[in-house]
Amino acid sequence: MNKPIVAAIVAALAFVAPASAQNYPSRPITIIVPFSAGGPTDALARILGERMRQSLGQPILVENVTGAGGTIGVARAVHAAPDGYTLSIGHLGTHVINGAIYPLNFDVVKDLEPVAKIASNPMWVVSKNAIPAKDLKELVAWLKSNDGKVTAGTAGVGSGSHFSGVYLNQQIGTKLQFVPYRGTGPALLDLVAGQIDIIVDQASNSLAQVKSGKIRAYAVMSDKRLAAAPEIPTVDEAGLPGFHVELWSGIWVPKGTPADIVAKLNKAVTDALTDPAVRKRMEETGLDIPPREEQTPQALGAYQRAEVKKWWPMIKAANIKID
Ligand code: MLT
């Protein structure tokens, strides 16, 4: 082949070459939050996004794409161009549990590249103040004596607040009436206003309202108390030993995103998670930051696969309906 033709082919290939980290990012990045603004996933995206902007030199725009327990937002990210400009933030519900409940047109593990595990926090049981129970044992007795009538706010089928509520039903033999919202941000507003009775919520979502006495927290679903609310007992102490759910969150990008872009995004996330101001904001809301070795893409991928193995059989056995 003569030289000008080779040069033309090389130039053409360079033109169609996939995105690489060299000039990345050269425009704003969008992070898709699959739940409402004002909820825990949204808050996490905004805290991290603000700091990631400093490392990446481009704004991180938050887009709330809500509905169907977060599956609509995750699908949007899965089907976006794999160029590093669309990120998917989510958690145990959206990136593990939903794969066992919904007939999805994507695979929660195979169709996304992990970027980093970012946080975790236990669920806890909170109620409106009008409920007469003063501790977990009294709450369980009240739930049983009002069985079938108690309303529990959720962020939709498969969300953290929903599958943790299903788990509570299984533990104590009740049937909560689930009220789906597009996120636990709006569900919490309704709990404070007394429109619904309880939420099995992420502690980070409702900590401020518990602290200000607007709602009541009964027990942390973990074997250790929350540093940010040490007065609330664990479920082990309060009468439901072993009733634990830790809701961990992560960031992913569409499958096929170049490895050097994933590495650049991971670096921006880990920079954010080592920043004392970010750590303080996260810790104040009761969020645990994973140790550095758990913040790699490989560690998130392995953890997500292990969680699929652990949860899918239980979720499938629970036969959760989506309508
Ligand atoms: C949200 O951001 O609204 C939550 O993560 C919802 C949930 O899964 O309970």
Tab-separated table of C-alpha atoms and ligand atoms in Angstrom:
chain	number	residue	atom	x	y	z
A	1	MET	CA	0.000	0.000	0.000
A	2	ASN	CA	1.447	3.397	-0.865
A	3	LYS	CA	2.298	5.939	1.804
A	4	PRO	CA	-0.465	8.539	1.140
A	5	ILE	CA	-3.141	5.816	1.374
A	6	VAL	CA	-1.709	4.513	4.682
A	7	ALA	CA	-1.597	8.062	6.029
A	8	ALA	CA	-5.218	8.624	4.982
A	9	ILE	CA	-6.331	5.402	6.713
A	10	VAL	CA	-4.422	6.314	9.886
A	11	ALA	CA	-6.007	9.787	9.860
A	12	ALA	CA	-9.481	8.322	9.326
A	13	LEU	CA	-8.977	5.812	12.161
A	14	ALA	CA	-7.811	8.589	14.456
A	15	PHE	CA	-11.011	10.441	13.637
A	16	VAL	CA	-13.256	7.516	14.647
A	17	ALA	CA	-11.096	6.365	17.570
A	18	PRO	CA	-13.098	5.877	20.747
A	19	ALA	CA	-13.108	8.523	23.454
A	20	SER	CA	-9.904	8.501	25.481
A	21	ALA	CA	-8.726	10.279	28.604
A	22	GLN	CA	-6.392	12.591	26.691
A	23	ASN	CA	-8.842	15.459	26.289
A	24	TYR	CA	-11.399	14.094	28.734
A	25	PRO	CA	-13.454	15.759	29.987
A	26	SER	CA	-13.926	18.634	27.587
A	27	ARG	CA	-17.581	19.311	28.422
A	28	PRO	CA	-19.936	18.908	31.398
A	29	ILE	CA	-20.614	15.418	32.750
A	30	THR	CA	-24.102	14.260	33.739
A	31	ILE	CA	-24.735	12.006	36.711
A	32	ILE	CA	-28.098	10.282	36.572
A	33	VAL	CA	-29.796	10.030	39.961
A	34	PRO	CA	-32.592	7.444	39.672
A	35	PHE	CA	-34.641	8.985	42.519
A	36	SER	CA	-36.124	12.391	43.420
A	37	ALA	CA	-34.201	15.522	44.255
A	38	GLY	CA	-33.796	16.046	47.975
A	39	GLY	CA	-33.406	12.329	48.789
A	40	PRO	CA	-30.304	10.462	49.952
A	41	THR	CA	-28.979	9.409	46.519
A	42	ASP	CA	-29.457	12.930	45.195
A	43	ALA	CA	-27.650	14.397	48.220
A	44	LEU	CA	-24.713	12.045	47.751
A	45	ALA	CA	-24.465	12.872	44.015
A	46	ARG	CA	-24.433	16.579	44.779
A	47	ILE	CA	-21.836	16.375	47.583
A	48	LEU	CA	-19.456	14.298	45.438
A	49	GLY	CA	-20.225	16.076	42.161
A	50	GLU	CA	-19.302	19.445	43.609
A	51	ARG	CA	-15.844	18.166	44.621
A	52	MET	CA	-15.309	16.063	41.457
A	53	ARG	CA	-15.705	19.238	39.437
A	54	GLN	CA	-12.465	20.518	40.998
A	55	SER	CA	-10.525	17.405	39.918
A	56	LEU	CA	-12.079	17.097	36.455
A	57	GLY	CA	-12.326	20.778	35.558
A	58	GLN	CA	-15.890	20.376	34.289
A	59	PRO	CA	-19.256	20.673	36.026
A	60	ILE	CA	-21.083	17.513	37.088
A	61	LEU	CA	-24.747	18.053	36.297
A	62	VAL	CA	-27.279	16.093	38.317
A	63	GLU	CA	-30.234	14.725	36.363
A	64	ASN	CA	-33.049	13.083	38.358
A	65	VAL	CA	-34.586	10.375	36.150
A	66	THR	CA	-37.093	8.774	38.487
A	67	GLY	CA	-39.638	5.969	38.561
A	68	ALA	CA	-39.974	2.180	38.782
A	69	GLY	CA	-37.684	1.807	41.787
A	70	GLY	CA	-34.803	3.530	40.006
A	71	THR	CA	-34.814	1.228	36.948
A	72	ILE	CA	-35.718	4.030	34.518
A	73	GLY	CA	-32.736	6.154	35.541
A	74	VAL	CA	-30.302	3.246	35.488
A	75	ALA	CA	-31.590	2.181	32.033
A	76	ARG	CA	-30.964	5.722	30.765
A	77	ALA	CA	-27.330	5.495	31.865
A	78	VAL	CA	-26.862	1.936	30.533
A	79	HIS	CA	-27.995	3.022	27.063
A	80	ALA	CA	-25.975	6.272	26.991
A	81	ALA	CA	-22.781	6.618	24.922
A	82	PRO	CA	-19.833	4.929	26.688
A	83	ASP	CA	-17.737	8.109	26.625
A	84	GLY	CA	-17.526	9.088	30.294
A	85	TYR	CA	-20.084	11.893	29.994
A	86	THR	CA	-22.936	9.922	31.594
A	87	LEU	CA	-22.517	8.440	35.068
A	88	SER	CA	-24.951	6.216	36.965
A	89	ILE	CA	-25.204	6.607	40.736
A	90	GLY	CA	-27.194	4.052	42.684
A	91	HIS	CA	-27.127	1.475	45.410
A	92	LEU	CA	-27.867	-2.070	46.547
A	93	GLY	CA	-31.489	-1.614	45.424
A	94	THR	CA	-30.927	-0.159	41.964
A	95	HIS	CA	-27.761	-2.043	40.987
A	96	VAL	CA	-28.432	-5.441	42.600
A	97	ILE	CA	-31.967	-6.084	43.915
A	98	ASN	CA	-33.828	-4.668	40.888
A	99	GLY	CA	-32.138	-7.238	38.641
A	100	ALA	CA	-34.031	-9.955	40.527
A	101	ILE	CA	-37.413	-8.185	40.450
A	102	TYR	CA	-37.872	-6.369	37.132
A	103	PRO	CA	-37.804	-7.745	33.570
A	104	LEU	CA	-35.011	-5.321	32.629
A	105	ASN	CA	-33.663	-4.835	29.107
A	106	PHE	CA	-30.152	-4.696	30.571
A	107	ASP	CA	-27.980	-6.630	32.985
A	108	VAL	CA	-27.161	-4.709	36.186
A	109	VAL	CA	-23.666	-6.208	36.292
A	110	LYS	CA	-22.639	-6.890	32.675
A	111	ASP	CA	-23.920	-3.675	31.078
A	112	LEU	CA	-22.145	-1.248	33.401
A	113	GLU	CA	-18.512	-0.608	34.293
A	114	PRO	CA	-17.937	0.005	37.995
A	115	VAL	CA	-16.148	3.248	38.919
A	116	ALA	CA	-16.117	3.289	42.741
A	117	LYS	CA	-18.006	2.332	45.863
A	118	ILE	CA	-18.709	5.641	47.551
A	119	ALA	CA	-20.630	5.226	50.801
A	120	SER	CA	-22.796	3.053	52.955
A	121	ASN	CA	-25.278	3.583	55.724
A	122	PRO	CA	-27.620	1.347	57.645
A	123	MET	CA	-31.370	1.413	57.265
A	124	TRP	CA	-33.438	2.282	60.319
A	125	VAL	CA	-37.116	2.232	61.197
A	126	VAL	CA	-38.704	5.687	61.608
A	127	SER	CA	-42.307	6.675	62.288
A	128	LYS	CA	-44.462	9.766	62.539
A	129	ASN	CA	-44.632	11.111	66.090
A	130	ALA	CA	-48.357	10.359	66.437
A	131	ILE	CA	-47.636	6.633	66.706
A	132	PRO	CA	-47.864	5.689	70.409
A	133	ALA	CA	-44.870	3.294	70.440
A	134	LYS	CA	-41.793	4.481	72.312
A	135	ASP	CA	-39.371	1.668	71.455
A	136	LEU	CA	-38.964	-1.091	68.865
A	137	LYS	CA	-40.836	-3.736	70.882
A	138	GLU	CA	-43.817	-1.394	71.294
A	139	LEU	CA	-43.641	-0.485	67.596
A	140	VAL	CA	-43.689	-4.160	66.551
A	141	ALA	CA	-46.710	-4.743	68.829
A	142	TRP	CA	-48.446	-1.675	67.305
A	143	LEU	CA	-47.660	-2.827	63.742
A	144	LYS	CA	-49.129	-6.255	64.545
A	145	SER	CA	-52.259	-4.887	66.160
A	146	ASN	CA	-52.851	-2.573	63.156
A	147	ASP	CA	-51.856	-5.162	60.581
A	148	GLY	CA	-52.923	-4.393	57.010
A	149	LYS	CA	-53.604	-0.724	57.835
A	150	VAL	CA	-50.114	0.661	58.463
A	151	THR	CA	-48.724	2.746	55.589
A	152	ALA	CA	-45.000	2.574	54.797
A	153	GLY	CA	-43.479	5.086	52.364
A	154	THR	CA	-41.021	3.697	49.814
A	155	ALA	CA	-39.084	4.893	46.785
A	156	GLY	CA	-40.841	2.272	44.629
A	157	VAL	CA	-40.648	-1.501	44.346
A	158	GLY	CA	-37.073	-2.728	44.748
A	159	SER	CA	-35.765	0.466	46.350
A	160	GLY	CA	-33.888	0.268	49.653
A	161	SER	CA	-36.910	1.439	51.627
A	162	HIS	CA	-39.146	-1.110	49.885
A	163	PHE	CA	-37.116	-4.306	50.129
A	164	SER	CA	-36.171	-3.434	53.721
A	165	GLY	CA	-39.909	-3.047	54.472
A	166	VAL	CA	-40.567	-6.444	52.857
A	167	TYR	CA	-37.817	-7.837	55.085
A	168	LEU	CA	-39.519	-6.271	58.154
A	169	ASN	CA	-42.811	-7.920	57.145
A	170	GLN	CA	-41.021	-11.264	56.936
A	171	GLN	CA	-39.348	-10.797	60.308
A	172	ILE	CA	-42.471	-9.906	62.288
A	173	GLY	CA	-45.237	-11.489	60.179
A	174	THR	CA	-47.058	-8.313	59.117
A	175	LYS	CA	-48.357	-6.882	55.853
A	176	LEU	CA	-47.414	-3.217	55.503
A	177	GLN	CA	-49.308	-1.132	52.948
A	178	PHE	CA	-46.495	0.238	50.803
A	179	VAL	CA	-46.941	3.739	49.407
A	180	PRO	CA	-44.542	4.308	46.483
A	181	TYR	CA	-42.914	7.698	45.903
A	182	ARG	CA	-40.262	8.665	43.372
A	183	GLY	CA	-37.733	8.772	46.188
A	184	THR	CA	-37.564	8.865	49.962
A	185	GLY	CA	-37.066	12.657	49.874
A	186	PRO	CA	-40.807	13.226	49.198
A	187	ALA	CA	-41.781	10.202	51.343
A	188	LEU	CA	-40.006	11.790	54.295
A	189	LEU	CA	-41.895	15.081	53.807
A	190	ASP	CA	-45.139	13.102	54.031
A	191	LEU	CA	-43.947	11.239	57.134
A	192	VAL	CA	-43.140	14.516	58.894
A	193	ALA	CA	-46.581	15.833	57.848
A	194	GLY	CA	-48.203	12.672	59.269
A	195	GLN	CA	-49.584	11.465	55.901
A	196	ILE	CA	-47.898	8.053	56.190
A	197	ASP	CA	-46.990	6.009	59.280
A	198	ILE	CA	-43.473	4.678	58.857
A	199	ILE	CA	-40.469	4.419	56.535
A	200	VAL	CA	-37.766	1.786	56.699
A	201	ASP	CA	-35.316	4.437	55.621
A	202	GLN	CA	-31.679	5.112	55.017
A	203	ALA	CA	-30.401	6.730	58.189
A	204	SER	CA	-28.748	9.462	56.093
A	205	ASN	CA	-32.137	10.512	54.707
A	206	SER	CA	-33.950	11.059	57.998
A	207	LEU	CA	-31.210	11.770	60.554
A	208	ALA	CA	-31.845	15.543	60.643
A	209	GLN	CA	-35.610	15.093	61.202
A	210	VAL	CA	-34.984	12.508	63.944
A	211	LYS	CA	-32.485	14.854	65.626
A	212	SER	CA	-34.953	17.749	65.519
A	213	GLY	CA	-37.730	15.578	67.008
A	214	LYS	CA	-40.041	15.777	63.954
A	215	ILE	CA	-40.159	11.975	63.626
A	216	ARG	CA	-39.056	9.049	65.809
A	217	ALA	CA	-36.292	6.483	65.095
A	218	TYR	CA	-36.572	3.076	66.802
A	219	ALA	CA	-33.538	1.021	65.850
A	220	VAL	CA	-30.560	1.011	63.530
A	221	MET	CA	-30.496	-2.106	61.298
A	222	SER	CA	-26.867	-2.856	62.059
A	223	ASP	CA	-24.786	-4.423	64.787
A	224	LYS	CA	-23.341	-1.029	65.717
A	225	ARG	CA	-24.963	2.270	66.642
A	226	LEU	CA	-24.605	5.294	64.377
A	227	ALA	CA	-21.817	7.661	65.439
A	228	ALA	CA	-24.080	10.556	64.382
A	229	ALA	CA	-27.010	9.325	66.565
A	230	PRO	CA	-25.546	7.197	69.369
A	231	GLU	CA	-28.762	7.431	71.413
A	232	ILE	CA	-30.660	5.155	68.969
A	233	PRO	CA	-30.179	1.445	69.779
A	234	THR	CA	-29.327	-1.228	67.243
A	235	VAL	CA	-31.945	-3.824	66.270
A	236	ASP	CA	-29.824	-6.383	68.144
A	237	GLU	CA	-30.237	-4.356	71.343
A	238	ALA	CA	-33.867	-3.372	70.713
A	239	GLY	CA	-35.359	-6.824	70.072
A	240	LEU	CA	-34.862	-7.895	66.423
A	241	PRO	CA	-31.357	-9.405	66.479
A	242	GLY	CA	-29.724	-9.922	63.099
A	243	PHE	CA	-32.275	-7.776	61.217
A	244	HIS	CA	-29.505	-5.915	59.389
A	245	VAL	CA	-29.480	-4.041	56.067
A	246	GLU	CA	-26.587	-1.843	55.048
A	247	LEU	CA	-27.360	0.223	51.980
A	248	TRP	CA	-24.138	0.810	50.048
A	249	SER	CA	-23.864	3.172	47.063
A	250	GLY	CA	-21.598	3.366	44.035
A	251	ILE	CA	-20.952	5.021	40.686
A	252	TRP	CA	-20.914	3.223	37.337
A	253	VAL	CA	-20.545	4.154	33.644
A	254	PRO	CA	-21.945	2.428	30.533
A	255	LYS	CA	-20.205	-0.774	29.448
A	256	GLY	CA	-17.433	-0.059	26.943
A	257	THR	CA	-16.277	3.202	28.528
A	258	PRO	CA	-12.478	3.296	27.954
A	259	ALA	CA	-10.420	2.151	30.957
A	260	ASP	CA	-8.400	5.381	31.081
A	261	ILE	CA	-11.631	7.397	31.425
A	262	VAL	CA	-12.858	5.065	34.176
A	263	ALA	CA	-9.481	5.583	35.913
A	264	LYS	CA	-9.811	9.367	35.637
A	265	LEU	CA	-13.331	9.264	37.092
A	266	ASN	CA	-12.224	6.921	39.874
A	267	LYS	CA	-9.420	9.354	40.759
A	268	ALA	CA	-11.924	12.238	40.926
A	269	VAL	CA	-14.156	10.168	43.247
A	270	THR	CA	-11.289	9.101	45.515
A	271	ASP	CA	-10.002	12.707	45.634
A	272	ALA	CA	-13.478	13.727	46.789
A	273	LEU	CA	-13.629	10.966	49.395
A	274	THR	CA	-10.300	12.028	50.917
A	275	ASP	CA	-11.255	15.707	51.081
A	276	PRO	CA	-11.856	16.587	54.766
A	277	ALA	CA	-14.789	18.890	53.912
A	278	VAL	CA	-16.548	16.124	51.936
A	279	ARG	CA	-15.810	13.547	54.648
A	280	LYS	CA	-17.254	15.860	57.292
A	281	ARG	CA	-20.465	16.446	55.305
A	282	MET	CA	-20.902	12.718	54.710
A	283	GLU	CA	-20.155	11.734	58.297
A	284	GLU	CA	-22.580	14.348	59.627
A	285	THR	CA	-25.390	12.629	57.732
A	286	GLY	CA	-24.414	9.206	59.086
A	287	LEU	CA	-22.682	7.955	55.919
A	288	ASP	CA	-19.675	5.640	56.216
A	289	ILE	CA	-16.905	6.136	53.674
A	290	PRO	CA	-15.411	2.857	52.403
A	291	PRO	CA	-11.707	2.263	53.081
A	292	ARG	CA	-9.402	3.237	50.186
A	293	GLU	CA	-8.939	-0.371	48.997
A	294	GLU	CA	-12.723	-0.697	48.540
A	295	GLN	CA	-12.906	2.416	46.366
A	296	THR	CA	-11.368	0.792	43.250
A	297	PRO	CA	-13.478	-0.189	40.200
A	298	GLN	CA	-12.381	-3.822	40.699
A	299	ALA	CA	-13.496	-3.827	44.335
A	300	LEU	CA	-16.919	-2.374	43.454
A	301	GLY	CA	-17.357	-4.949	40.655
A	302	ALA	CA	-16.460	-7.849	42.972
A	303	TYR	CA	-18.681	-6.503	45.758
A	304	GLN	CA	-21.660	-6.008	43.419
A	305	ARG	CA	-21.290	-9.583	42.087
A	306	ALA	CA	-21.091	-10.957	45.640
A	307	GLU	CA	-24.210	-8.990	46.615
A	308	VAL	CA	-26.076	-10.414	43.572
A	309	LYS	CA	-25.184	-13.924	44.787
A	310	LYS	CA	-26.286	-13.122	48.328
A	311	TRP	CA	-29.546	-11.243	47.639
A	312	TRP	CA	-31.053	-12.641	44.425
A	313	PRO	CA	-32.106	-16.016	45.864
A	314	MET	CA	-33.805	-14.292	48.845
A	315	ILE	CA	-35.512	-11.683	46.659
A	316	LYS	CA	-36.696	-14.263	44.126
A	317	ALA	CA	-38.035	-16.419	46.983
A	318	ALA	CA	-39.939	-13.381	48.333
A	319	ASN	CA	-41.741	-13.219	44.931
A	320	ILE	CA	-42.057	-9.420	44.995
A	321	LYS	CA	-44.605	-8.076	42.498
A	322	ILE	CA	-43.996	-4.871	40.574
A	323	ASP	CA	-47.639	-3.979	40.055
B	1	MLT	C1	-33.577	7.820	47.306
B	1	MLT	O1	-32.600	8.453	46.948
B	1	MLT	O2	-34.734	8.297	47.255
B	1	MLT	C2	-33.353	6.463	47.931
B	1	MLT	O3	-32.112	5.943	47.657
B	1	MLT	C3	-34.515	5.620	47.892
B	1	MLT	C4	-34.456	4.225	48.448
B	1	MLT	O4	-33.829	3.375	47.814
B	1	MLT	O5	-35.112	3.924	49.453
